[in-house]
Backbone as a ProteinNet text record, in pm:
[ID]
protein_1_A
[PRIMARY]
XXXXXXXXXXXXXXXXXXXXXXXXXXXXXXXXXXXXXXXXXXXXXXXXXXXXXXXXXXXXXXXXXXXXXXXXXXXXXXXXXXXXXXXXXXXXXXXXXXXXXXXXXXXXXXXXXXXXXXXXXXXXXXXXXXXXXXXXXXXXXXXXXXXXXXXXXXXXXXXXXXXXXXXXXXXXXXXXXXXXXXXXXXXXXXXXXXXXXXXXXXXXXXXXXXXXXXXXXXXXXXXXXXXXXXXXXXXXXXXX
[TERTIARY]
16943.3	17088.2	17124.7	17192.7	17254.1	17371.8	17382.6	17435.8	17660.7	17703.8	17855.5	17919.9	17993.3	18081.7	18178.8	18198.5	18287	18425	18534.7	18675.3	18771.5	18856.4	18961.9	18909.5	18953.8	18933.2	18966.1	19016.6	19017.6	18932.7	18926.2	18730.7	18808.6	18706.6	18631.9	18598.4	18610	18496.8	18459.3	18342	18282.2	18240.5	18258.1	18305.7	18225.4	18113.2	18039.2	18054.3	18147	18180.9	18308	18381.7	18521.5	18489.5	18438	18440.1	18402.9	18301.4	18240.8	18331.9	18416.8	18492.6	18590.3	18657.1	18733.7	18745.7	18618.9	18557.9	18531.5	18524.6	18477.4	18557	18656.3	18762.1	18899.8	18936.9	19023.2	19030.8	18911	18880.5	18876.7	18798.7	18775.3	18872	19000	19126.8	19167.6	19175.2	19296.3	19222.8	19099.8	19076.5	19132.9	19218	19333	19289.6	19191.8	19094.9	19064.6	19076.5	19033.3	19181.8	19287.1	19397.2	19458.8	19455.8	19519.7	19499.7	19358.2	19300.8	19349.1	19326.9	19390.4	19507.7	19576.8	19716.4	19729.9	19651.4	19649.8	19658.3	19556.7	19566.6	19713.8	19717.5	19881.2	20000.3	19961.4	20061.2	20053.3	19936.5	19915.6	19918.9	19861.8	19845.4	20022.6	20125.8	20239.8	20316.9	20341	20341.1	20432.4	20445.4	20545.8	20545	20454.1	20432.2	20405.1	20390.7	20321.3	20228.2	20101.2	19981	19948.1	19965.3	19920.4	20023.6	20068.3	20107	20118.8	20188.5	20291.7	20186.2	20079.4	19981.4	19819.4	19799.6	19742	19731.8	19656.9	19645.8	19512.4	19502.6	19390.5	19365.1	19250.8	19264.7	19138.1	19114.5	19007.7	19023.5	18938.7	18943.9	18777.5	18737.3	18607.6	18599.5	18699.8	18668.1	18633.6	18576	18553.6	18360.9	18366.5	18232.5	18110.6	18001.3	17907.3	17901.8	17932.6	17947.5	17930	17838.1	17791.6	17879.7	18014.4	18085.1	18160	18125.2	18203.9	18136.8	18277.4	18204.2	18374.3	18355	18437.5	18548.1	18449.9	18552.3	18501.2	18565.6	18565.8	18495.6	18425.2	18361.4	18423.2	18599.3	18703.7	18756.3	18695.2	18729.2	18858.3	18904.4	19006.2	18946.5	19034	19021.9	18999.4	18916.8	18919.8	18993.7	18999.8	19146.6	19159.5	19277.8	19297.1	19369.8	19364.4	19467.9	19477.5	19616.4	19676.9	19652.1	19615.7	19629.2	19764.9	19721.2	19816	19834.6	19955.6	20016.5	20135.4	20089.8	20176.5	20242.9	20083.9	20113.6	20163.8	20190.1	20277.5	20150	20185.6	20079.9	20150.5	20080.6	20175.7	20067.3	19922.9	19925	19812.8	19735.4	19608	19531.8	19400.2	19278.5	19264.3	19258.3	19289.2	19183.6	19139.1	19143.3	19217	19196.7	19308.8	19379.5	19299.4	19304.5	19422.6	19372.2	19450.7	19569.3	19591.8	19684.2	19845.8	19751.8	19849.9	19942.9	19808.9	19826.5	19962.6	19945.4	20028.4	20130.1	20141.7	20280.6	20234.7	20169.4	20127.1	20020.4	20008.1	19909.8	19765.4	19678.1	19568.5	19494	19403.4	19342.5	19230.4	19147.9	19019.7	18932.7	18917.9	18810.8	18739.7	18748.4	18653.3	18505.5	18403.8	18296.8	18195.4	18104.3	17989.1	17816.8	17778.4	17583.8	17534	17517.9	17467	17564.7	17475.8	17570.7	17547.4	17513.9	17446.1	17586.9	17672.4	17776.9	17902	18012.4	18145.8	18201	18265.4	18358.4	18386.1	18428.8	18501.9	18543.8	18673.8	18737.4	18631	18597.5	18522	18541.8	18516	18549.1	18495.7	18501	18457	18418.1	18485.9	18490.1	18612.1	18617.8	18696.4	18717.9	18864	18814.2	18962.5	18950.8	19045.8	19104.8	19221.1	19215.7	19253.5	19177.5	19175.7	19316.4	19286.7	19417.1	19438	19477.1	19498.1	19431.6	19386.7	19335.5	19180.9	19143.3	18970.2	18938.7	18762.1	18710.5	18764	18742.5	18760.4	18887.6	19004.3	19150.9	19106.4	19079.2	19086.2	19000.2	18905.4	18833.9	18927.1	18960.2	19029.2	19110.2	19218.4	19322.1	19290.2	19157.4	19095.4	19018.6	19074.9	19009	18914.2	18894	18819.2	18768.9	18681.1	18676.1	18551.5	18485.5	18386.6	18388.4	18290.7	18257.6	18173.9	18186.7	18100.8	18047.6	17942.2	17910.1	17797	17820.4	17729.7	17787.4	17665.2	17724.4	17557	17561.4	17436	17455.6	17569.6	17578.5	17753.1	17766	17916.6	17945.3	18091.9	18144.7	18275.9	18323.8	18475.5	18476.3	18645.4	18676.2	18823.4	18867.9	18963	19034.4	19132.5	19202.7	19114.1	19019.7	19000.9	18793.9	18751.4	18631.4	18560.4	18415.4	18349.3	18251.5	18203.6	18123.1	18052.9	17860.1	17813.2	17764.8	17824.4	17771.7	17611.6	17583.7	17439.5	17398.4	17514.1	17479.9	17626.4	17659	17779.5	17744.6	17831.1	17856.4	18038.8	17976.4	18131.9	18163	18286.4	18395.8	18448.8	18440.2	18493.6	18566.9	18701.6	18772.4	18778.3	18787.6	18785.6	18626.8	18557.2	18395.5	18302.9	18214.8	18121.5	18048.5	18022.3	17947.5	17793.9	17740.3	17601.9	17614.9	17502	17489.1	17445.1	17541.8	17568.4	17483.3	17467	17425.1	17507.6	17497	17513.1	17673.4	17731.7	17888	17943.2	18015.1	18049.7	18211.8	18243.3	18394	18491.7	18533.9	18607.9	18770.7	18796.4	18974	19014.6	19194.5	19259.5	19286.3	19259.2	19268.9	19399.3	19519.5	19636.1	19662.9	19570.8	19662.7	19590.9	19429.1	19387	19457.8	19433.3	19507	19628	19737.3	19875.3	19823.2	19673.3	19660.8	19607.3	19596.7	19523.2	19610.7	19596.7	19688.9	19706.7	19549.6	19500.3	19393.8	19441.2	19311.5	19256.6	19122.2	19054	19080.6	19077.8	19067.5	18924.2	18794.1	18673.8	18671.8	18696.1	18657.1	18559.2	18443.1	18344.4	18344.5	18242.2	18213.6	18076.9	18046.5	17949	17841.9	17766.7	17684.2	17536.4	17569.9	17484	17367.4	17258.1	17183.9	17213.4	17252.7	17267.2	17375.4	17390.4	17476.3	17568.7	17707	17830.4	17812.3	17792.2	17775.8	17886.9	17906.3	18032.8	18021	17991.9	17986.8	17830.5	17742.2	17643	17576.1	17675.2	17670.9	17660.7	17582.4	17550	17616.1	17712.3	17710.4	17705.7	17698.7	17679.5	17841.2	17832.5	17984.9	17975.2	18073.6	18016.4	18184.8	18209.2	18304.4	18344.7	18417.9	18477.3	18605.5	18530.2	18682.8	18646.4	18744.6	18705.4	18683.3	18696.9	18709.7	18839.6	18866.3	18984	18923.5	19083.5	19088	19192.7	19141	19202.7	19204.3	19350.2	19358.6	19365.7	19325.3	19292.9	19221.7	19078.8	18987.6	18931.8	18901.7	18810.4	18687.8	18566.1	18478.1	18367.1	18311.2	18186.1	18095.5	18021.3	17938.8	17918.2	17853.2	17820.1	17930
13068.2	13051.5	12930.9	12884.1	12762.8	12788.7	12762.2	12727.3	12739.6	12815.7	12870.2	12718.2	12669.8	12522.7	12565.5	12586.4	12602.7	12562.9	12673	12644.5	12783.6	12765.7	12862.3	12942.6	13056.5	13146.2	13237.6	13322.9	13449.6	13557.2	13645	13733.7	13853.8	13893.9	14061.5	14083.9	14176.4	14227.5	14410.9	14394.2	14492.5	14651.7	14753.7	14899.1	14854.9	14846.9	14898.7	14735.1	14651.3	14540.9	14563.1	14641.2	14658.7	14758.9	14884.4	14993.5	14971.4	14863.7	14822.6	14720.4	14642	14533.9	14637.9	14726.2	14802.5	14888.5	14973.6	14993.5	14911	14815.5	14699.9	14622.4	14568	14482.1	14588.3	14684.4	14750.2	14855.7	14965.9	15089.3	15131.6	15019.1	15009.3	14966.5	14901.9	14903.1	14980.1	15088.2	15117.5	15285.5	15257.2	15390	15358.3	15487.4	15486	15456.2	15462.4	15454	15258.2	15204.1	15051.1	14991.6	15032.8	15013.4	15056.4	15126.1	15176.8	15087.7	15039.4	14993.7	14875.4	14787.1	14632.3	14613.3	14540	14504.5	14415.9	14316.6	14264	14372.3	14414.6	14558.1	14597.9	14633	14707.5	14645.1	14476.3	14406.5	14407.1	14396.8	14392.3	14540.1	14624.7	14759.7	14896.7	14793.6	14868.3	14979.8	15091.3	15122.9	15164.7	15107	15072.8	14939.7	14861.9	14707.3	14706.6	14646.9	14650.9	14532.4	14623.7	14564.6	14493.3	14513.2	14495.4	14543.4	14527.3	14564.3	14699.7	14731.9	14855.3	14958.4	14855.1	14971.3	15006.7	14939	14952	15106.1	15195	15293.3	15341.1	15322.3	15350	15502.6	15563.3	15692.4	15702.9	15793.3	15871.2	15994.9	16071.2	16201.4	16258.7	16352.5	16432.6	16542.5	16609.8	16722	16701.6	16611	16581.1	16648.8	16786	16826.5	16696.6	16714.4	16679.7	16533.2	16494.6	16310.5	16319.5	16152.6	16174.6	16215.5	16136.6	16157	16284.4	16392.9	16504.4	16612	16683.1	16781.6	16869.1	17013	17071.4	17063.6	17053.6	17039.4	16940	16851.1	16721.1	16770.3	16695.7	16721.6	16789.1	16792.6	16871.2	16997.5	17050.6	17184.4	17156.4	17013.3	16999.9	17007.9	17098.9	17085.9	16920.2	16877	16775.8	16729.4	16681	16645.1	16518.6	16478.7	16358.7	16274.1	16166	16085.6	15950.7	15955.4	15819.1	15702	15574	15485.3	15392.5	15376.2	15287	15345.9	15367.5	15457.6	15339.1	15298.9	15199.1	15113.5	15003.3	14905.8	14931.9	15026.6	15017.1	15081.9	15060.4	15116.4	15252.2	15366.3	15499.2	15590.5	15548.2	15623.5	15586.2	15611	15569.5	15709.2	15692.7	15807.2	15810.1	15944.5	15985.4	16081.4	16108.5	16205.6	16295.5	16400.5	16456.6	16334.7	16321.7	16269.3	16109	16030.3	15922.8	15979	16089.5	16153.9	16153.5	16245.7	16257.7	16136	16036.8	15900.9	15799.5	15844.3	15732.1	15884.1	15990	16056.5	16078.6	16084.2	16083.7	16232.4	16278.9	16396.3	16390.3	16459.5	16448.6	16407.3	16373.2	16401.2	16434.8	16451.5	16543	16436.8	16292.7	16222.3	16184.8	16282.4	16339	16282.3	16260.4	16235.6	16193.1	16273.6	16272.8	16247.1	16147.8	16118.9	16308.9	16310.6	16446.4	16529.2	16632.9	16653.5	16568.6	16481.9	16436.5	16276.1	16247.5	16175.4	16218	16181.2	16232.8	16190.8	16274.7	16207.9	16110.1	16003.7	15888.9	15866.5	15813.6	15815.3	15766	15802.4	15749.1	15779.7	15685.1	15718.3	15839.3	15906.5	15972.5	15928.2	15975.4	15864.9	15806.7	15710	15607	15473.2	15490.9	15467	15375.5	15302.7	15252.8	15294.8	15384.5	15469	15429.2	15454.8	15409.7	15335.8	15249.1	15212	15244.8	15167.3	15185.2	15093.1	14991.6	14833.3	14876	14868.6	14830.8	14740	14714.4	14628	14468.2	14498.1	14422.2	14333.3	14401.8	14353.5	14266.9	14306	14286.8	14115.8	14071	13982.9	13910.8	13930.8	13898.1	13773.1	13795.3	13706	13606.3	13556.8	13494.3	13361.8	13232.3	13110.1	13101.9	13042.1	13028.7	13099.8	13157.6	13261.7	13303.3	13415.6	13435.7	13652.1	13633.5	13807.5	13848.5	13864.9	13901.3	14070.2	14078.6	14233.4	14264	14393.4	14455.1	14338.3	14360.9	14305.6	14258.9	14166.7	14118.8	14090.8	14102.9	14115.5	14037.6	14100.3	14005.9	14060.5	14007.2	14055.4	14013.8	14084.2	14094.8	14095.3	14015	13980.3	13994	14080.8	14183.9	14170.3	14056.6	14048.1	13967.1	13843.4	13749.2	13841.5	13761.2	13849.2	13713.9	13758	13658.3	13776.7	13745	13885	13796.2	13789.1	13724.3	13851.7	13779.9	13887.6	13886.3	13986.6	13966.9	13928.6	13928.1	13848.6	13840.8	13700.7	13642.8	13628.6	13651.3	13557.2	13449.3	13347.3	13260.5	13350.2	13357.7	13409.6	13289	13271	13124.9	13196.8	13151.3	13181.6	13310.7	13404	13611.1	13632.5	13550.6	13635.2	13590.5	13731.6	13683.7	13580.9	13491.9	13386.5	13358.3	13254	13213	13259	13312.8	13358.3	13289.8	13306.6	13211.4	13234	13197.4	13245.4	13150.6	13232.3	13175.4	13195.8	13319	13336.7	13399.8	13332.1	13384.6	13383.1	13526.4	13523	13537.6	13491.9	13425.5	13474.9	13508.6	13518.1	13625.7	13638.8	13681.9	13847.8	13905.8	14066.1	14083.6	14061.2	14111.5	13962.8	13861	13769	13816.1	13830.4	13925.1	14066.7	14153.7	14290.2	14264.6	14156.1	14143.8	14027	13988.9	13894.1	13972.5	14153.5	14208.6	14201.9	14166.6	14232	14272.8	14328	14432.5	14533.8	14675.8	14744.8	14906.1	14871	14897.7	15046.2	15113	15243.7	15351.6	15245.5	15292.9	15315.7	15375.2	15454	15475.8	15501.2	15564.4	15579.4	15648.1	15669.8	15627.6	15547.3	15482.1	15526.5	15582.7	15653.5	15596.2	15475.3	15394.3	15448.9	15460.2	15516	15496.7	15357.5	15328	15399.4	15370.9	15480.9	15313.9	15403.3	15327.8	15329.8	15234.8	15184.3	15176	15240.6	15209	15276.8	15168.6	15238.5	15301	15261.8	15288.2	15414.5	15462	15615.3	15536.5	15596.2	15576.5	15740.9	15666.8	15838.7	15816	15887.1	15891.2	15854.6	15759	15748.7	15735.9	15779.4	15717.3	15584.9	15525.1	15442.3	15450	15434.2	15455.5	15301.5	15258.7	15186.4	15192.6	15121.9	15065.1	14878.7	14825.9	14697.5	14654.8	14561.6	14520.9	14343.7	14266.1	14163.7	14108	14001	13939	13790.2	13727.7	13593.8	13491.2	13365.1	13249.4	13301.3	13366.8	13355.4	13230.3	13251.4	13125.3	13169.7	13073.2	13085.9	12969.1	13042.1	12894.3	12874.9	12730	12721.5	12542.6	12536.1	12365.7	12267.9
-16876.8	-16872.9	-16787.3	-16791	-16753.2	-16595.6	-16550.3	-16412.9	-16492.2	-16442.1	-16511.1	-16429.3	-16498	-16454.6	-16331.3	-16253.2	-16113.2	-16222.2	-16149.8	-16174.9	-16202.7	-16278.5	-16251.8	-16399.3	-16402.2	-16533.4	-16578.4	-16713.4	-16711.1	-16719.3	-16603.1	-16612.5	-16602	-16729.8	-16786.9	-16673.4	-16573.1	-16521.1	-16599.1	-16568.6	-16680.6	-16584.6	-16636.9	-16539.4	-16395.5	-16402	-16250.4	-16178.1	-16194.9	-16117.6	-16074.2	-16150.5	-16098.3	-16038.7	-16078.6	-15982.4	-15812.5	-15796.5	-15649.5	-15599.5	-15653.8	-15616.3	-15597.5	-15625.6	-15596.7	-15451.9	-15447.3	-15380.5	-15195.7	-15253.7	-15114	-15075.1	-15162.7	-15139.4	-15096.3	-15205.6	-15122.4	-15085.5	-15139	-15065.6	-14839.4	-14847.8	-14673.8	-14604.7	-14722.8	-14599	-14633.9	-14691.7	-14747.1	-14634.2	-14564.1	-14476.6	-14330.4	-14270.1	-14176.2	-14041.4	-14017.4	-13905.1	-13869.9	-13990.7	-13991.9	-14010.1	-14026.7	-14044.7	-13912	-13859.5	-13672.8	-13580.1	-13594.5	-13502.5	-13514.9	-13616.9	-13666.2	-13684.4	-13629	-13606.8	-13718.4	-13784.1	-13906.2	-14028	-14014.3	-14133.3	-14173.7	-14040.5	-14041.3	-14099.6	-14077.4	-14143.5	-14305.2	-14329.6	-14469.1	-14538.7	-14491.5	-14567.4	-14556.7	-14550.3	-14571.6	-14688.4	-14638.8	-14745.3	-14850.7	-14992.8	-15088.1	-15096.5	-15027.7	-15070.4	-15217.8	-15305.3	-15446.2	-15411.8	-15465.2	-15481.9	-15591.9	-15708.2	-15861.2	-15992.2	-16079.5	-16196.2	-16216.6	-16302.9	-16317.4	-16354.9	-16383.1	-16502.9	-16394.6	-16313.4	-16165.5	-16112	-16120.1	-16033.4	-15947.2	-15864.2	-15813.1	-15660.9	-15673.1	-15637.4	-15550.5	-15489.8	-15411.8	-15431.1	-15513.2	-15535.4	-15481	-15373.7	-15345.6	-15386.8	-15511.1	-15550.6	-15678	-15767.7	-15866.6	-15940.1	-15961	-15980	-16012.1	-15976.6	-15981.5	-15956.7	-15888.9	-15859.5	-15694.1	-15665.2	-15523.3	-15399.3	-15450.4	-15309.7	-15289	-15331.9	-15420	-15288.1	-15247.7	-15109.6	-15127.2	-15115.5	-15138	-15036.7	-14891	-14760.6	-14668.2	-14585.5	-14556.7	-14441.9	-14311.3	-14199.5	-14081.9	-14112.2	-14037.6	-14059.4	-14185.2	-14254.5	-14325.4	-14395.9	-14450.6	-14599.9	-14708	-14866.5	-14874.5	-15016.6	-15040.3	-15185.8	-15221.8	-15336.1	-15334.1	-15481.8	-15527	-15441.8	-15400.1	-15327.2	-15430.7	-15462.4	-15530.6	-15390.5	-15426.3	-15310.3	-15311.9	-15445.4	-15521	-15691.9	-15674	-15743.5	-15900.2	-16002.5	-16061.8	-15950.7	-15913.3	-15867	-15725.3	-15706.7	-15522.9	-15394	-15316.1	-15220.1	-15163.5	-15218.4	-15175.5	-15038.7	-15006.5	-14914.9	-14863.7	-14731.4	-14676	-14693.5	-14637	-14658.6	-14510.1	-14486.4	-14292.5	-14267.5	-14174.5	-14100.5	-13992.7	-13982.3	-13879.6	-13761.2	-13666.1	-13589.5	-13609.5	-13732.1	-13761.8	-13836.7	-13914.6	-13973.3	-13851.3	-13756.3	-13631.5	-13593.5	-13577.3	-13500.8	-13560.2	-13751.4	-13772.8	-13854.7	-13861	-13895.1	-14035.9	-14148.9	-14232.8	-14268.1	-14353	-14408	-14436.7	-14348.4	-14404.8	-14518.5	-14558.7	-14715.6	-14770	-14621.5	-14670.1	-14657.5	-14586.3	-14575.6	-14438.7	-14381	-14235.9	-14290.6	-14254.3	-14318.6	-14240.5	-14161.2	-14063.2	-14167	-14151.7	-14179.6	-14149	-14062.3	-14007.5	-13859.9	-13785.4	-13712.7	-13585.7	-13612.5	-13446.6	-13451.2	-13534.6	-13456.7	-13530.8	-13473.2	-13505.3	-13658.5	-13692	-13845.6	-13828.5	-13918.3	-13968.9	-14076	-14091.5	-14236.7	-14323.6	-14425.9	-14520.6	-14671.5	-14769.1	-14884.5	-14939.3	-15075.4	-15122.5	-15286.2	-15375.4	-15492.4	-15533.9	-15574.2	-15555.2	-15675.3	-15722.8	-15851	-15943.6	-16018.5	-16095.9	-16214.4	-16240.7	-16350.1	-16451.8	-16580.1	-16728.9	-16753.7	-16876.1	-16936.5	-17082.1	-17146.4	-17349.9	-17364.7	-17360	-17415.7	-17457.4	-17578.6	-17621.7	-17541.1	-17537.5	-17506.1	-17613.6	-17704.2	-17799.8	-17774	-17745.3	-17746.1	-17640.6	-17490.4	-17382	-17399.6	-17456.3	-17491.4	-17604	-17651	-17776.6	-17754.5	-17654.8	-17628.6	-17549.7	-17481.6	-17411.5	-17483.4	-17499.2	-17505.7	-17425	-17345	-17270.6	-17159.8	-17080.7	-16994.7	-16983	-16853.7	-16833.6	-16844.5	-16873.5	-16837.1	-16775.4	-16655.7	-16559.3	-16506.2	-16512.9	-16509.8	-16358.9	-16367.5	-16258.2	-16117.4	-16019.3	-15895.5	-15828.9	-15757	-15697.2	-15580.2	-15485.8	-15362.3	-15362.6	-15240	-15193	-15043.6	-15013.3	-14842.4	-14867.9	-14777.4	-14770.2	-14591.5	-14599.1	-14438.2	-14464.2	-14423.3	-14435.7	-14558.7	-14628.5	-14792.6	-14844.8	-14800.7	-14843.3	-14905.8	-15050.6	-15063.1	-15150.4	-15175	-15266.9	-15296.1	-15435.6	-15487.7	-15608.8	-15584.2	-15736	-15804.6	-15928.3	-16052.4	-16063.3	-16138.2	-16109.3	-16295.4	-16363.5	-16494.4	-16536.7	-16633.4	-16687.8	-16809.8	-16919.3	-16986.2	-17043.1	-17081.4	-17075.6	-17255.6	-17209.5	-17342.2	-17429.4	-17526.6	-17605.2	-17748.7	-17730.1	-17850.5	-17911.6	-17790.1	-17794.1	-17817.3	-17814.9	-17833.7	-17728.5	-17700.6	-17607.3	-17649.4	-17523.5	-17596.1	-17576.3	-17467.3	-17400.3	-17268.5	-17210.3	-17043.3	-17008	-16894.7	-16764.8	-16611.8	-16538.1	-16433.1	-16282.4	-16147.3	-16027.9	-16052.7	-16113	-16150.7	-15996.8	-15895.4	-15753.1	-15786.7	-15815.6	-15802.6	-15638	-15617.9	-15491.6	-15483.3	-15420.9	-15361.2	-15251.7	-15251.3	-15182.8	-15288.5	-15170.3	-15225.4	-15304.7	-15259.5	-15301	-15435	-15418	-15551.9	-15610.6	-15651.4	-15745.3	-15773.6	-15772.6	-15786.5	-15820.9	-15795.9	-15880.7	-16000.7	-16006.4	-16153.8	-16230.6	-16211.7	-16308.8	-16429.6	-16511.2	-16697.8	-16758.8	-16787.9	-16857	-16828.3	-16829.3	-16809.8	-16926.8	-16929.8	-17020.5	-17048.9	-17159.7	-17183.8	-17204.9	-17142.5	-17102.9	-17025.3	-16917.8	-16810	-16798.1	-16694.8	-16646.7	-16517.1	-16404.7	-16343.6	-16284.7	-16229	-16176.4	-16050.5	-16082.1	-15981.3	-15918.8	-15814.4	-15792.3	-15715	-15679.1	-15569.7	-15477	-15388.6	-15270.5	-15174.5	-15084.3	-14967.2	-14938.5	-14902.3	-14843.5	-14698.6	-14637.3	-14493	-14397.6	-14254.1	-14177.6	-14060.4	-13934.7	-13827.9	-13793.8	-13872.6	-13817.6	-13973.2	-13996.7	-14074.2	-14293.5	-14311.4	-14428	-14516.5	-14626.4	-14674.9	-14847.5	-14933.2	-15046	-15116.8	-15219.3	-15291.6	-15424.4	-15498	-15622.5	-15645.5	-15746.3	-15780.8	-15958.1	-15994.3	-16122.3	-16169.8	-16304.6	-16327.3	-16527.4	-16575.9	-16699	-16661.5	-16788.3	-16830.5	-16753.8	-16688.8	-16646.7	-16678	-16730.8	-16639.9	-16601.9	-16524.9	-16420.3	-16439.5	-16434.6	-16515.7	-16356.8	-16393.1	-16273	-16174.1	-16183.8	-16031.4	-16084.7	-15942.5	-15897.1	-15885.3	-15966	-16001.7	-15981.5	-15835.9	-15792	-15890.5	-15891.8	-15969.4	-15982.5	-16058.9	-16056.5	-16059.9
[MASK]
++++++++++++++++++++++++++++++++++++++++++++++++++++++++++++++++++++++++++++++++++++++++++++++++++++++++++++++++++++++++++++++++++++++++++++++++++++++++++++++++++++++++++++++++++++++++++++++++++++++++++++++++++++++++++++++++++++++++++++++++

């Protein structure tokens, strides 16, 4: 595969790239514990800001049978259950534990979450996820001249809105069809201009159940992530 041309684009990202970009870019702010503490956070993570498009919903649910991050009661003896984050586009609530619940006036939600018993809870995700839309794969590709589709994930980092994430395979989209694979595809930006450039999102859904453990604070815990097909028009896209 050939080296993807650096520049602006419209990208597919394909379920288990959105589900982890989801996940990493705005799952870990959106936990109440990393938001209290940061006075930046706080500026950005307000809530009823709109994040993304009308059609945008994204959730943390741990009562979801048989999926990793799935535990009936949180490390505080709180039920565990669905939490909207962002609810059609708006930001309607953070993921707490007791303790940060208190702190900022807000309701628990069941994401207490201790490695073992030997250190204290910390907000932590559970599963976490982008919920379905109406659009085929097909449509979603369709309306796209020029463009890339980028799938799975090969590493990235995030520093609080701002993120960079390489795919771990591309291919460029030409005239609605997949086309030749690409490689060295590093998608790049600002958390909140992505998430308001989403347009369309997919009516494939899945649930993504990676082996690896979600990292924070020392404590490794099991998660799983969920999205369909989404994309997202003008990222920026390193490359030759």
């Amino acid at each position: 595969a050939e080296t993807v041309v650096g520049g602006r684009y419209p990208v597919v990202l394909n379920r288990r790239l959105a589900g982890v970009f989801i996940h990493e870019a705005f799952g870990h702010l959106s936990e109440a514990d990393f938001v209290y503490e940061n006075p930046k956070a706080q500026e950005m993570m307000v809530l009823g800001r709109r994040f993304g498009p009308d059609s945008l919903t994204v959730f943390d649910d741990g009562s979801i049978p048989g999926l990793r991050g799935t535990h009936r009661y949180d490390d505080e003896g709180m039920p565990t259950g669905r939490a909207d984050l962002i609810r059609n586009g708006i930001l309607v609530r953070r993921l707490h534990l007791r303790e940060t619940a208190a702190k900022m006036g807000e309701k628990p939600t069941g994401n207490a979450r201790a490695q073992d018993y030997l250190v204290i809870p910390v907000v932590r995700m559970t599963n976490t996820a982008i919920e379905g839309g109406y659009t085929s794969f097909e449509d979603i590709v369709k309306g796209i001249k020029l463009g890339i589709y980028a799938c799975d994930m090969y590493g990235g980092q995030t520093a609080l809105e701002n993120f960079s994430f390489s795919s771990a395979y591309a291919y460029m989209i030409r005239d609605g069809q997949i086309a030749e694979m690409v490689k060295d595809v590093i998608l790049a930006g600002n958390l909140f201009t992505t998430l308001m450039s989403i347009d369309i999102i997919g009516n494939d859904f899945e649930w993504v159940q990676a082996g690896g453990m979600c990292g924070k604070g020392g404590q490794g815990m099991p998660v799983a992530f969920g999205a369909p097909h989404i994309r997202i028009q003008d990222v920026v896209i390193g490359g030759k």
